[in-house]
Short mmCIF file of C-alpha atoms and ligand atoms in Angstrom, two decimals:
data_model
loop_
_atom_site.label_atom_id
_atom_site.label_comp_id
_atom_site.label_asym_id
_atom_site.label_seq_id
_atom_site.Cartn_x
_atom_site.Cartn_y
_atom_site.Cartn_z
CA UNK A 1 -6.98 41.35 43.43
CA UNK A 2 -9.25 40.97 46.32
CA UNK A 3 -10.13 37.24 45.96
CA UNK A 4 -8.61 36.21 48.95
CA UNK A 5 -9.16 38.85 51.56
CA UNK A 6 -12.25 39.14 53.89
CA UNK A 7 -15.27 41.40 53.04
CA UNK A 8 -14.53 43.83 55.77
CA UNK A 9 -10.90 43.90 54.75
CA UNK A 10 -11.99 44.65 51.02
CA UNK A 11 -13.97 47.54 52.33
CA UNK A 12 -11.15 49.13 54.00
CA UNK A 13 -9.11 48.50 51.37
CA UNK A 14 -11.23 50.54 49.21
CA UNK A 15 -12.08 53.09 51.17
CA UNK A 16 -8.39 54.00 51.47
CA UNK A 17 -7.95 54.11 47.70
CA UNK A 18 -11.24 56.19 47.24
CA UNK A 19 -9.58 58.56 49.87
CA UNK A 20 -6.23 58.62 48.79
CA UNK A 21 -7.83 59.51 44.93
CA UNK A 22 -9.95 62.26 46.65
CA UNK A 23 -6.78 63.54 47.91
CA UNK A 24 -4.66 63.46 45.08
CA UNK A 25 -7.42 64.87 42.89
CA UNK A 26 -7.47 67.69 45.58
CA UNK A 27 -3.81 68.26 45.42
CA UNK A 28 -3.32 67.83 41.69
CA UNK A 29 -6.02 70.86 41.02
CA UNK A 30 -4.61 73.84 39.10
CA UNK A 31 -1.67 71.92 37.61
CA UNK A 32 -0.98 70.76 34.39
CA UNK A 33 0.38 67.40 33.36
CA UNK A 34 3.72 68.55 32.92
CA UNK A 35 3.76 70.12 36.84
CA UNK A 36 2.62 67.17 38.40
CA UNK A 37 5.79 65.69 38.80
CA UNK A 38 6.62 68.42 41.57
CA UNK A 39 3.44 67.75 43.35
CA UNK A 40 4.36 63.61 44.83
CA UNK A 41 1.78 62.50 47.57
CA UNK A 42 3.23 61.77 51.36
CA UNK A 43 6.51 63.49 50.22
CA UNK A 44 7.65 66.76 51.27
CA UNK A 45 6.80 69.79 48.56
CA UNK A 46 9.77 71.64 47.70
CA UNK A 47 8.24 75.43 46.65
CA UNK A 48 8.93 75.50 42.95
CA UNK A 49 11.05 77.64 42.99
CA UNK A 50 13.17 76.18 45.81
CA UNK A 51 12.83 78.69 48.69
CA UNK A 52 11.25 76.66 50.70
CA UNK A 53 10.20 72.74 51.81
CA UNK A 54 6.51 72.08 53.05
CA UNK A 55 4.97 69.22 54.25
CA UNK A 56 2.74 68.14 51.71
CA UNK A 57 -0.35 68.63 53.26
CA UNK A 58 -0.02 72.37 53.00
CA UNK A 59 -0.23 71.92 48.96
CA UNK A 60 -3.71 73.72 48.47
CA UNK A 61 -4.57 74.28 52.04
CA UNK A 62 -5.84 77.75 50.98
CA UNK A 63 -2.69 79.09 53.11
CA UNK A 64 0.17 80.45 50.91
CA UNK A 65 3.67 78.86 52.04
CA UNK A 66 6.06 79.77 48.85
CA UNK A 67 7.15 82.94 47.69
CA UNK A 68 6.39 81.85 44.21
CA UNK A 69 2.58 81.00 45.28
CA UNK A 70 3.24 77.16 43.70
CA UNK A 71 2.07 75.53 47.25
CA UNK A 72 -1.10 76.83 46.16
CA UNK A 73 -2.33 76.19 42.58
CA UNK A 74 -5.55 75.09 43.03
CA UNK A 75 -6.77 77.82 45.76
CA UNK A 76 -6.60 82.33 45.53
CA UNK A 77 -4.62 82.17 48.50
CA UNK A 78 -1.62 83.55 46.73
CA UNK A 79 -1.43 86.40 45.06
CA UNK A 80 0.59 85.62 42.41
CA UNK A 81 -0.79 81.92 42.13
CA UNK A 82 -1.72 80.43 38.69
CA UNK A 83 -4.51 78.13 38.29
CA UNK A 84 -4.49 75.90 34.92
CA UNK A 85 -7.58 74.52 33.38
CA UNK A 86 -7.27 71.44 31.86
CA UNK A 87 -10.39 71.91 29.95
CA UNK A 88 -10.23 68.94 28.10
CA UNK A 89 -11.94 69.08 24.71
CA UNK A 90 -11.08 72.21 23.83
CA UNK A 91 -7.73 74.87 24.92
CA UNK A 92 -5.91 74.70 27.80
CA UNK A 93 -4.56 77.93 29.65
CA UNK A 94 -4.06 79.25 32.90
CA UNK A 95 -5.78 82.14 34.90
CA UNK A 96 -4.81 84.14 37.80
CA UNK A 97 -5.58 82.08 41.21
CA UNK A 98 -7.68 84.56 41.79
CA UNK A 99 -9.88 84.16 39.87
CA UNK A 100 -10.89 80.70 41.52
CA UNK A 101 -14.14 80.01 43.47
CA UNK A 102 -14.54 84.02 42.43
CA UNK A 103 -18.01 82.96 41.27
CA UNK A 104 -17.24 83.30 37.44
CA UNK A 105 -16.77 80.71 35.03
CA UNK A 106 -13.21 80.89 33.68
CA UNK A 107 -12.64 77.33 33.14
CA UNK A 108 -14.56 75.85 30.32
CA UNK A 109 -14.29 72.60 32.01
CA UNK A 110 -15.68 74.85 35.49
CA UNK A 111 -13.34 73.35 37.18
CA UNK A 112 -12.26 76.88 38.55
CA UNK A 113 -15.55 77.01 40.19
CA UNK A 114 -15.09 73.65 42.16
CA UNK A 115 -16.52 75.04 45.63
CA UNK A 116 -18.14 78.49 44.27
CA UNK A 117 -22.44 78.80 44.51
CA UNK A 118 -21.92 79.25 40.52
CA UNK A 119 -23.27 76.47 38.61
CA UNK A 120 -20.47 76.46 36.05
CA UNK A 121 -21.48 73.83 32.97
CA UNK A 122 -18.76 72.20 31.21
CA UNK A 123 -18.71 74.15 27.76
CA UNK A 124 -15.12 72.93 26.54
CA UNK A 125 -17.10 70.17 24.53
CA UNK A 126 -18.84 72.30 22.41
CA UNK A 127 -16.65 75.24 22.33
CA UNK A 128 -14.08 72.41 20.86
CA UNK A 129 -16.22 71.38 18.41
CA UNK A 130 -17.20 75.15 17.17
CA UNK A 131 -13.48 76.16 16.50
CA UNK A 132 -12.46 72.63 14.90
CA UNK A 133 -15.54 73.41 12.64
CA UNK A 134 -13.66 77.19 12.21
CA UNK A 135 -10.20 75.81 12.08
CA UNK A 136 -11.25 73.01 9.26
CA UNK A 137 -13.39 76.00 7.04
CA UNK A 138 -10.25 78.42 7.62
CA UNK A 139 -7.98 75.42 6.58
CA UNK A 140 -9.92 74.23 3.45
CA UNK A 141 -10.15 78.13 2.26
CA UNK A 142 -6.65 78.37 2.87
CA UNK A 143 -6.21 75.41 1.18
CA UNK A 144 -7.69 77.18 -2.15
CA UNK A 145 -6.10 79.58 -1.85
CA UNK A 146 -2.80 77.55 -1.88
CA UNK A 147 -3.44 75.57 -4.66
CA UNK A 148 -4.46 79.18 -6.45
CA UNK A 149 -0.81 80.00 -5.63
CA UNK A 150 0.75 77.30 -6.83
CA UNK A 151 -0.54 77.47 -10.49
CA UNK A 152 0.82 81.43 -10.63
CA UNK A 153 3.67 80.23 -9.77
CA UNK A 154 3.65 77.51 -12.25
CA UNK A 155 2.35 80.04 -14.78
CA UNK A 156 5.49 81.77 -13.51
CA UNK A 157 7.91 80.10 -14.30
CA UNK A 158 6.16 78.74 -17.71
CA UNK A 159 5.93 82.97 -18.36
CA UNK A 160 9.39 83.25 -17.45
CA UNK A 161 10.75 80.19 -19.79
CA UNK A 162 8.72 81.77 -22.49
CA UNK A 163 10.56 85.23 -22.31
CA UNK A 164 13.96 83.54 -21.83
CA UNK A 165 13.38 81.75 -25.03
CA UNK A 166 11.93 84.72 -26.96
CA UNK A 167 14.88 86.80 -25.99
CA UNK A 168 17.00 84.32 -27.55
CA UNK A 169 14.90 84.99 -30.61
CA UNK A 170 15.42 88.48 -30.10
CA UNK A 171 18.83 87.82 -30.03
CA UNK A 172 19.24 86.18 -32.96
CA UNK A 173 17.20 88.19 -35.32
CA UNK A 174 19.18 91.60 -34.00
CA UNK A 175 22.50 89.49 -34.71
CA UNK A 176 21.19 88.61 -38.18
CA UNK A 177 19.46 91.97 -38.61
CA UNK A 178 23.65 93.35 -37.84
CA UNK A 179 24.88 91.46 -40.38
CA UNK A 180 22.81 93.10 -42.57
CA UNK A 181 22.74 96.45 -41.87
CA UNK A 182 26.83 95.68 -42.44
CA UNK A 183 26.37 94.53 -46.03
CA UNK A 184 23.65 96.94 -46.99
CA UNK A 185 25.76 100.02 -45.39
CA UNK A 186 28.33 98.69 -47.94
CA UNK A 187 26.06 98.65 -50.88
CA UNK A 188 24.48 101.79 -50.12
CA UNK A 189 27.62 103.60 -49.49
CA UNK A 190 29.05 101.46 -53.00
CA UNK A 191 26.14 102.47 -54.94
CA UNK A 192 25.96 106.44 -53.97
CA UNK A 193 29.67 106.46 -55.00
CA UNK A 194 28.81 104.71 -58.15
CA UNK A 195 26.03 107.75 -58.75
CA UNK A 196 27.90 110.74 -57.65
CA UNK A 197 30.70 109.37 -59.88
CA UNK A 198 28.70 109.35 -62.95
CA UNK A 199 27.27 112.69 -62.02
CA UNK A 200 30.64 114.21 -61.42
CA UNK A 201 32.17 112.92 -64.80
CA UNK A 202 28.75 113.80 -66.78
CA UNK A 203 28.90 117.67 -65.27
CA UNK A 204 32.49 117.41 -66.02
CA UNK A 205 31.97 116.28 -70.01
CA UNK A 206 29.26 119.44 -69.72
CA UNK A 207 31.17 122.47 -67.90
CA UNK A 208 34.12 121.31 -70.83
CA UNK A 209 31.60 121.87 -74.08
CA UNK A 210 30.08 125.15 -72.02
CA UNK A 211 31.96 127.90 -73.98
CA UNK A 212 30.66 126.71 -77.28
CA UNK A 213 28.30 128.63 -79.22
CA UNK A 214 26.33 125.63 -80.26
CA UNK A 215 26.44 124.32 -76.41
CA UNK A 216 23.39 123.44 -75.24
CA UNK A 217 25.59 124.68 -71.90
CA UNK A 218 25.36 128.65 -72.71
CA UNK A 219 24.29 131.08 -69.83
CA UNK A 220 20.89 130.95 -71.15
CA UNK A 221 20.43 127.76 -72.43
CA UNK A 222 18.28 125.23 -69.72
CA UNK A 223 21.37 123.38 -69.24
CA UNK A 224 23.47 126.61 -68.07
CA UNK A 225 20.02 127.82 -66.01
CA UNK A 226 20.39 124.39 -64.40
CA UNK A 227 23.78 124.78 -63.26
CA UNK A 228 23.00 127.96 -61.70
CA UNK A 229 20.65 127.01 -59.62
CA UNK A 230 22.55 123.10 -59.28
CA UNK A 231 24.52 125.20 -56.39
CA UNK A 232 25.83 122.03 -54.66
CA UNK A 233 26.33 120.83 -57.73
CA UNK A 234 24.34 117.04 -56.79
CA UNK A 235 22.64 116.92 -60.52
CA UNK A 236 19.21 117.60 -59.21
CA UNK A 237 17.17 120.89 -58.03
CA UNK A 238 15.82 121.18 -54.69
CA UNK A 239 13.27 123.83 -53.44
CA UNK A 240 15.74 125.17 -51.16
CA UNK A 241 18.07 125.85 -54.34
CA UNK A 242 15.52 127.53 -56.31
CA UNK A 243 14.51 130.02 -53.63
CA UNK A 244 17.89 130.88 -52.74
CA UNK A 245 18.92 131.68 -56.23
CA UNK A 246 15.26 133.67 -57.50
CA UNK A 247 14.19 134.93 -53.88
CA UNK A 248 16.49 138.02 -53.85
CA UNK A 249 15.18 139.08 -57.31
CA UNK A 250 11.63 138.99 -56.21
CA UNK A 251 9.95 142.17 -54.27
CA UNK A 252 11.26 141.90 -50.52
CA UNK A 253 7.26 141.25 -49.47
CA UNK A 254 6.71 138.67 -51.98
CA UNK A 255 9.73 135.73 -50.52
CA UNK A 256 9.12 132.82 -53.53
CA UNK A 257 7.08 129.99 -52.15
CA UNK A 258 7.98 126.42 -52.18
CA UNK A 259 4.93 126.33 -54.89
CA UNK A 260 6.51 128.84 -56.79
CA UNK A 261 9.97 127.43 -56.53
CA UNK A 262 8.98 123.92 -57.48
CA UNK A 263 7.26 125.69 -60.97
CA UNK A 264 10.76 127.98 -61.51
CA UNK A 265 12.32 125.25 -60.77
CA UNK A 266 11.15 122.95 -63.46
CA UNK A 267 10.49 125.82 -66.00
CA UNK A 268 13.96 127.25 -66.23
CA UNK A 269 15.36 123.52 -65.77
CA UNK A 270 15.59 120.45 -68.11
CA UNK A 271 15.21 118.63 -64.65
CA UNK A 272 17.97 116.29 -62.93
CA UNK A 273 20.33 114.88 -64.89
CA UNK A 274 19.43 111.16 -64.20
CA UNK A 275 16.36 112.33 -66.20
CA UNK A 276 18.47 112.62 -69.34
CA UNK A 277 21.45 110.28 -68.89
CA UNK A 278 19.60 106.82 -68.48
CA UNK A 279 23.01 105.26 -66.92
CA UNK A 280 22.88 107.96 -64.32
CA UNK A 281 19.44 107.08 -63.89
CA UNK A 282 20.02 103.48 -63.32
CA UNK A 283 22.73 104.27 -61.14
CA UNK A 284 20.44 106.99 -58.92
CA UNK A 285 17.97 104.39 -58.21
CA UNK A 286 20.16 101.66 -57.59
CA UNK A 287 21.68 103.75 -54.87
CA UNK A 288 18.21 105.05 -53.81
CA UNK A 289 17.23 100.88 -53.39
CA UNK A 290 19.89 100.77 -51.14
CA UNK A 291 19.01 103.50 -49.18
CA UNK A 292 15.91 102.28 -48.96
CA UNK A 293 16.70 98.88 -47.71
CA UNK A 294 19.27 100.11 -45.61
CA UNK A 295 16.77 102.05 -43.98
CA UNK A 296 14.06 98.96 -43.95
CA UNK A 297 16.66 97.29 -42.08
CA UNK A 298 17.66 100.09 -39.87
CA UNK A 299 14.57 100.47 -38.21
CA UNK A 300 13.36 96.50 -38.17
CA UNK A 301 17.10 96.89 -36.09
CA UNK A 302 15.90 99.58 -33.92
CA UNK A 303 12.30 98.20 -33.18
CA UNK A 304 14.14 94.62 -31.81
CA UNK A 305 16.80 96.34 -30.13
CA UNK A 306 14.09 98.07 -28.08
CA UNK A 307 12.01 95.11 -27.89
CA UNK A 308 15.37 93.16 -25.99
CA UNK A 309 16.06 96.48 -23.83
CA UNK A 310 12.42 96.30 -22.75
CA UNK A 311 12.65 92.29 -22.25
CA UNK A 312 15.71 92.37 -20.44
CA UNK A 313 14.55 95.43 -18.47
CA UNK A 314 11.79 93.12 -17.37
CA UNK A 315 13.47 89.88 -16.97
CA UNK A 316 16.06 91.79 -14.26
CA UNK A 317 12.93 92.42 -11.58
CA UNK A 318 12.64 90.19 -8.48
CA UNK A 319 9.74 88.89 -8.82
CA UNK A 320 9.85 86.28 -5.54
CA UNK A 321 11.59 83.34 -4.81
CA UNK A 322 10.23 81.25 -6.84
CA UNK A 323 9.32 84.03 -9.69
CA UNK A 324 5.26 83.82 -7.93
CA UNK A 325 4.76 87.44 -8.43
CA UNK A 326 6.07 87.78 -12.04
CA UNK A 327 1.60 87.03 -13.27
CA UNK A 328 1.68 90.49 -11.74
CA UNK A 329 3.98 92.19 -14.58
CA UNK A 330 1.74 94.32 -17.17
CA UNK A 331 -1.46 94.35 -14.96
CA UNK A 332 -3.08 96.88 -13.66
CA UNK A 333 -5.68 97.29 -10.36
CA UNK A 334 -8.09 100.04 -9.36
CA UNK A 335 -9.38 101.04 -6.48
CA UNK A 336 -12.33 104.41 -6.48
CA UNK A 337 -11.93 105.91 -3.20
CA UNK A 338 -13.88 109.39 -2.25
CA UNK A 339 -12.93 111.31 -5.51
CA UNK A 340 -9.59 109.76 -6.76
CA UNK A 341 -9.82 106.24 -8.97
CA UNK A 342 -6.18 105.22 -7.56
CA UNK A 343 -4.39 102.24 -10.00
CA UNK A 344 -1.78 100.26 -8.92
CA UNK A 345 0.25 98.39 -11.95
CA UNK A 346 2.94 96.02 -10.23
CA UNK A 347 6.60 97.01 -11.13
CA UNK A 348 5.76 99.75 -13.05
CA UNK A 349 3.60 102.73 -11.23
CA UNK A 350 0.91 103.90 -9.09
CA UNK A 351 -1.00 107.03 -9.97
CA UNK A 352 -4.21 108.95 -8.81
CA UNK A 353 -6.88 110.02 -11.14
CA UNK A 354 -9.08 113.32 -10.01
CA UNK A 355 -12.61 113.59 -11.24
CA UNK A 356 -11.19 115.90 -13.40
CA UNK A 357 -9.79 113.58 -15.13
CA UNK A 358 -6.27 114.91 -13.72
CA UNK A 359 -3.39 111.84 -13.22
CA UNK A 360 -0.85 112.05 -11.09
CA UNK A 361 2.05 109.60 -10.45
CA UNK A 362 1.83 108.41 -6.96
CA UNK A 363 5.52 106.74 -7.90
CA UNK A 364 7.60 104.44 -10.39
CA UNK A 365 8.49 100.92 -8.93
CA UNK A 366 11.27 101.25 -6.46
CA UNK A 367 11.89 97.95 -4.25
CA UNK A 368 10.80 95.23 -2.34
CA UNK A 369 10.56 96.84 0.84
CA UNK A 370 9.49 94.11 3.59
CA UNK A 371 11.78 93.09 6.64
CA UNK A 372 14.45 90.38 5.82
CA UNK A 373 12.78 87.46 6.55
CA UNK A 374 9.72 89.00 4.37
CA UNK A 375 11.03 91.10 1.99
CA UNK A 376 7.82 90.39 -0.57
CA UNK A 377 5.11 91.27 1.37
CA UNK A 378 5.43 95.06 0.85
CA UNK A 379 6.66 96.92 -2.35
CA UNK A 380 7.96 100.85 -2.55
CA UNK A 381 6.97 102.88 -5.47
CA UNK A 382 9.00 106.32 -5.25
CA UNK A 383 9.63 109.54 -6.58
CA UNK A 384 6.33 110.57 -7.91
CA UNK A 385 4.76 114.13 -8.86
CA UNK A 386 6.03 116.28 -5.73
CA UNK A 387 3.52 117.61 -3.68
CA UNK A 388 2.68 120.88 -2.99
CA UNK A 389 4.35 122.46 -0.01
CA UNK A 390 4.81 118.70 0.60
CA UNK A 391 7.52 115.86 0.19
CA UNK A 392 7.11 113.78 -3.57
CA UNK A 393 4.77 111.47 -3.54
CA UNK A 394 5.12 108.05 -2.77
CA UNK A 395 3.64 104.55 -2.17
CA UNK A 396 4.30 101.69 -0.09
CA UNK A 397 2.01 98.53 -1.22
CA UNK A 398 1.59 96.15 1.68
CA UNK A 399 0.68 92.05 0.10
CA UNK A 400 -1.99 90.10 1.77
CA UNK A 401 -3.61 87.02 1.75
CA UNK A 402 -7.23 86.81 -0.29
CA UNK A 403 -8.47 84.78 -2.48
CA UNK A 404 -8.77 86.88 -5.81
CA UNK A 405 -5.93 89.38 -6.72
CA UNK A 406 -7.02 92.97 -6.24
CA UNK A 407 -6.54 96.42 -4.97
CA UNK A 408 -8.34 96.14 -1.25
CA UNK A 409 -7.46 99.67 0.32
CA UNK A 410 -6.10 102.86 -0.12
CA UNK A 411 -4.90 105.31 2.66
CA UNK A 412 -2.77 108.63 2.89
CA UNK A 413 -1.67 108.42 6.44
CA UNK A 414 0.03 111.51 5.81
CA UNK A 415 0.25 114.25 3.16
CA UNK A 416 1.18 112.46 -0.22
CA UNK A 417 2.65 109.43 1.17
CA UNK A 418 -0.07 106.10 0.21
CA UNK A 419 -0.29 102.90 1.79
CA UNK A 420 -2.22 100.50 -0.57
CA UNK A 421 -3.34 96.92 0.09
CA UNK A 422 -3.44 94.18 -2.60
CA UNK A 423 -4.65 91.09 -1.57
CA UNK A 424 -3.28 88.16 -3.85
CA UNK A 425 -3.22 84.35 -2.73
CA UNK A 426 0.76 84.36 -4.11
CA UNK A 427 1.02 86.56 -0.31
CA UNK A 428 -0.28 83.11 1.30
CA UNK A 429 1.86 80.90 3.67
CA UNK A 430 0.98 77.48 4.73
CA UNK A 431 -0.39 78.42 8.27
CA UNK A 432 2.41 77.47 11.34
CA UNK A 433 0.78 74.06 12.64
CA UNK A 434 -2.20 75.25 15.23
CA UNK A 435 -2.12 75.05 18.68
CA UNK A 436 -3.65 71.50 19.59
CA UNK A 437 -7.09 71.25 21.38
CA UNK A 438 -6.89 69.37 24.19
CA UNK A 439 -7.94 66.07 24.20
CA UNK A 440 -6.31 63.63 26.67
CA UNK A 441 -5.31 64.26 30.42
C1 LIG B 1 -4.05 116.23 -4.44
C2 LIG B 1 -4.05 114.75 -4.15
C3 LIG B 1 -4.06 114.47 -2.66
C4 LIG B 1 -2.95 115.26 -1.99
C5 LIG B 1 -3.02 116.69 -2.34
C6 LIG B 1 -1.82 117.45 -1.75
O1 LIG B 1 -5.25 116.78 -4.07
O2 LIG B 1 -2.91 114.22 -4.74
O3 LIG B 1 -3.92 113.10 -2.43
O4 LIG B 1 -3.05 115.11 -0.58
O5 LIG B 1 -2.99 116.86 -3.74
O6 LIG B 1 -1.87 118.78 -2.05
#
């Protein structure tokens, strides 16, 4: 570039550049990069915000010219100045202008200290390196933490699949179990008529040959003493029959016991008549079978009809999104704190154990109860044991980030209303991208 000039030319040359830099680099203190385009050497500065036109030369001249203090970014002459430190290698940011030549290091790049007796060292170096260092260990924990999240939410939705397909099961045993309890209603109800017939038509035969002298049937024969006491006429003797028929006839203080009644009983009796007619007999304990089954079947109904109630009960929670806090269903976390051991078990209840061994419900799983954009990072448990001279208790469970799943605090702000913490990585987010650390002009 300078090949053909003269030495003395050259030096000129030169020492205009080196002046014009000195200048700029002058001018251009305080600013950032994306401000410089309003600070143009040898043109006139118009204030920023366009009160007011200055010759450039009065751009840091320690004199504030615009209302807005922009003539003066590098200098405390205005009030209301800003000074920004580049600080490359680390954060930039602005401080009040000031604060410059004020004799303490703001700037870690001290470049807010350019004319101050304060020997300001350039720190941004190291202080970049210490929070990359921070930011990386915060990132790979966070990272963990992540990943922990993603398998319960895997195990999720594997949990979830699982219950889907057992309440299919469910379904189809209770449709099966239905078709049975339809057929063996039949029977039952087929082979009690089948019985009761018999019985009828055998008492029937009986009550007909009753008046004969040779009748096994006369008042006092067994078969008469049966009848009598046979009040609902079902061809067997309960207790209850006996001692309504001999009670009155013992002494008023001595009522017949059910002992006592189950000896009358088979005494003055020849016992049921399925014990003497064998067809009867078949035909009692065919319909007893029946009634058995039926009542096999009846329950085996009633056990998976609760088990779907309970399945579907659980399937209808929100558990997230993407189903990430459904790992949480049927566990429970404690917490000791002063005298109470407080437990926390997700979508069910929260309750409060004294050292007396006393529980009380701190409230039954209400609701999500975060803001909109959040709703699952705090949950509402309501409507437990009401307090005395107090409102019923209740329990708001805020979610936070942590690496295991547990029960971190327990407060009552105020008089039986609980704020819990549970820390679970399912409450993590991917962090918003951090702020950059400066490392180019
Ligand atoms: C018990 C506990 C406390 C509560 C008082 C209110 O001692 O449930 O948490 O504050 O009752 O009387």
């Amino acid at each position: 570039m300078f090949t053909n000039c003269s030495l003395g030319h050259c030096h000129i040359v030169i020492a205009v550049i080196l002046w014009s830099i000195c200048v700029d680099s002058r001018k251009i203190r305080g600013i950032s990069l994306s401000y410089k385009r309003f600070y143009r050497e040898r043109k006139s500065f118009l204030c920023i915000d366009g009160s007011k036109m200055i010759p450039f030369d009065q751009v840091n001249d320690d004199y504030c010219d615009c209302m807005d203090g922009s003539d003066e970014p590098g200098t405390a002459a205005c009030p209301n100045g800003r000074f920004y430190c580049t600080n490359l290698g680390y954060r930039s940011h602005y401080i009040p202008s000031s604060r410059v030549n004020d004799g303490i290091c703001d700037c870690c790049d001290a470049s807010d200290e350019y004319r101050s007796q304060t020997p300001c060292q350039n720190t941004c170096r190291n202080l970049g390196q210490r929070e990359r260092a921070e930011v990386e260990g915060q990132t790979r924990v966070l990272g963990e933490r992540l990943r922990l999240k993603q398998l319960l939410i895997e195990e999720g939705v594997l949990t979830w699949r699982e219950k889907q397909a057992q309440l299919r099961d469910l379904q189809r045993v209770s449709d099966d179990l239905q078709t049975q309890l339809d057929d063996l209603r039949k029977e039952e109800a087929r082979r009690k008529e089948e019985a009761d017939s018999l019985r009828e038509r055998e008492i029937g035969a009986r009550d007909t040959a009753d008046n004969s002298p040779t009748s096994p049937y006369r008042p006092e024969s067994p078969i008469s003493v049966f009848k009598e006491l046979d009040s609902n006429r079902d061809g067997s003797i309960t207790v209850d029959e006996v001692q309504a028929k001999l009670s009155p006839v013992q002494d008023e203080e001595h009522a017949l016991s059910e002992d006592e009644a189950v000896i009358k009983g088979r005494r003055g009796v020849p016992g049921s008549l399925a014990d003497e007619d064998p067809n009867i007999k078949a035909a009692v304990s065919a319909a007893e079978k029946a009634a058995a089954d039926l009542k096999r079947v009846e329950d085996a109904y009633e056990t998976v009809y609760m088990e779907i109630r309970d399945l579907r009960e659980k399937l209808s929670i929100d558990y997230g999104s993407e189903r990430e806090f459904l790992f949480l269903h049927n566990q429970c976390f404690q917490l000791k704190v002063y005298e109470y051991i407080y437990e926390l078990c997700p979508f069910s209840q929260v309750t409060q154990k004294s050292a007396s061994g006393e529980v009380v419900s701190l409230g039954k799983w209400g609701s999500w109860a975060g803001p909109p954009e959040n709703p699952y990072c705090q949950m509402r448990y309501e409507s437990g044991e009401p307090c005395w001279q107090g409102p019923t208790r209740n329990t708001m469970v805020m979610l936070i980030c942590g690496t295991e799943t547990a029960l971190r605090s327990v407060k009552e702000p105020s008089k039986c209303q609980y704020v819990m913490e549970l820390q679970t990585p399912v409450s993590c987010q991917p962090a918003l991208r951090q702020r950059g650390i400066h490392s180019e002009l």
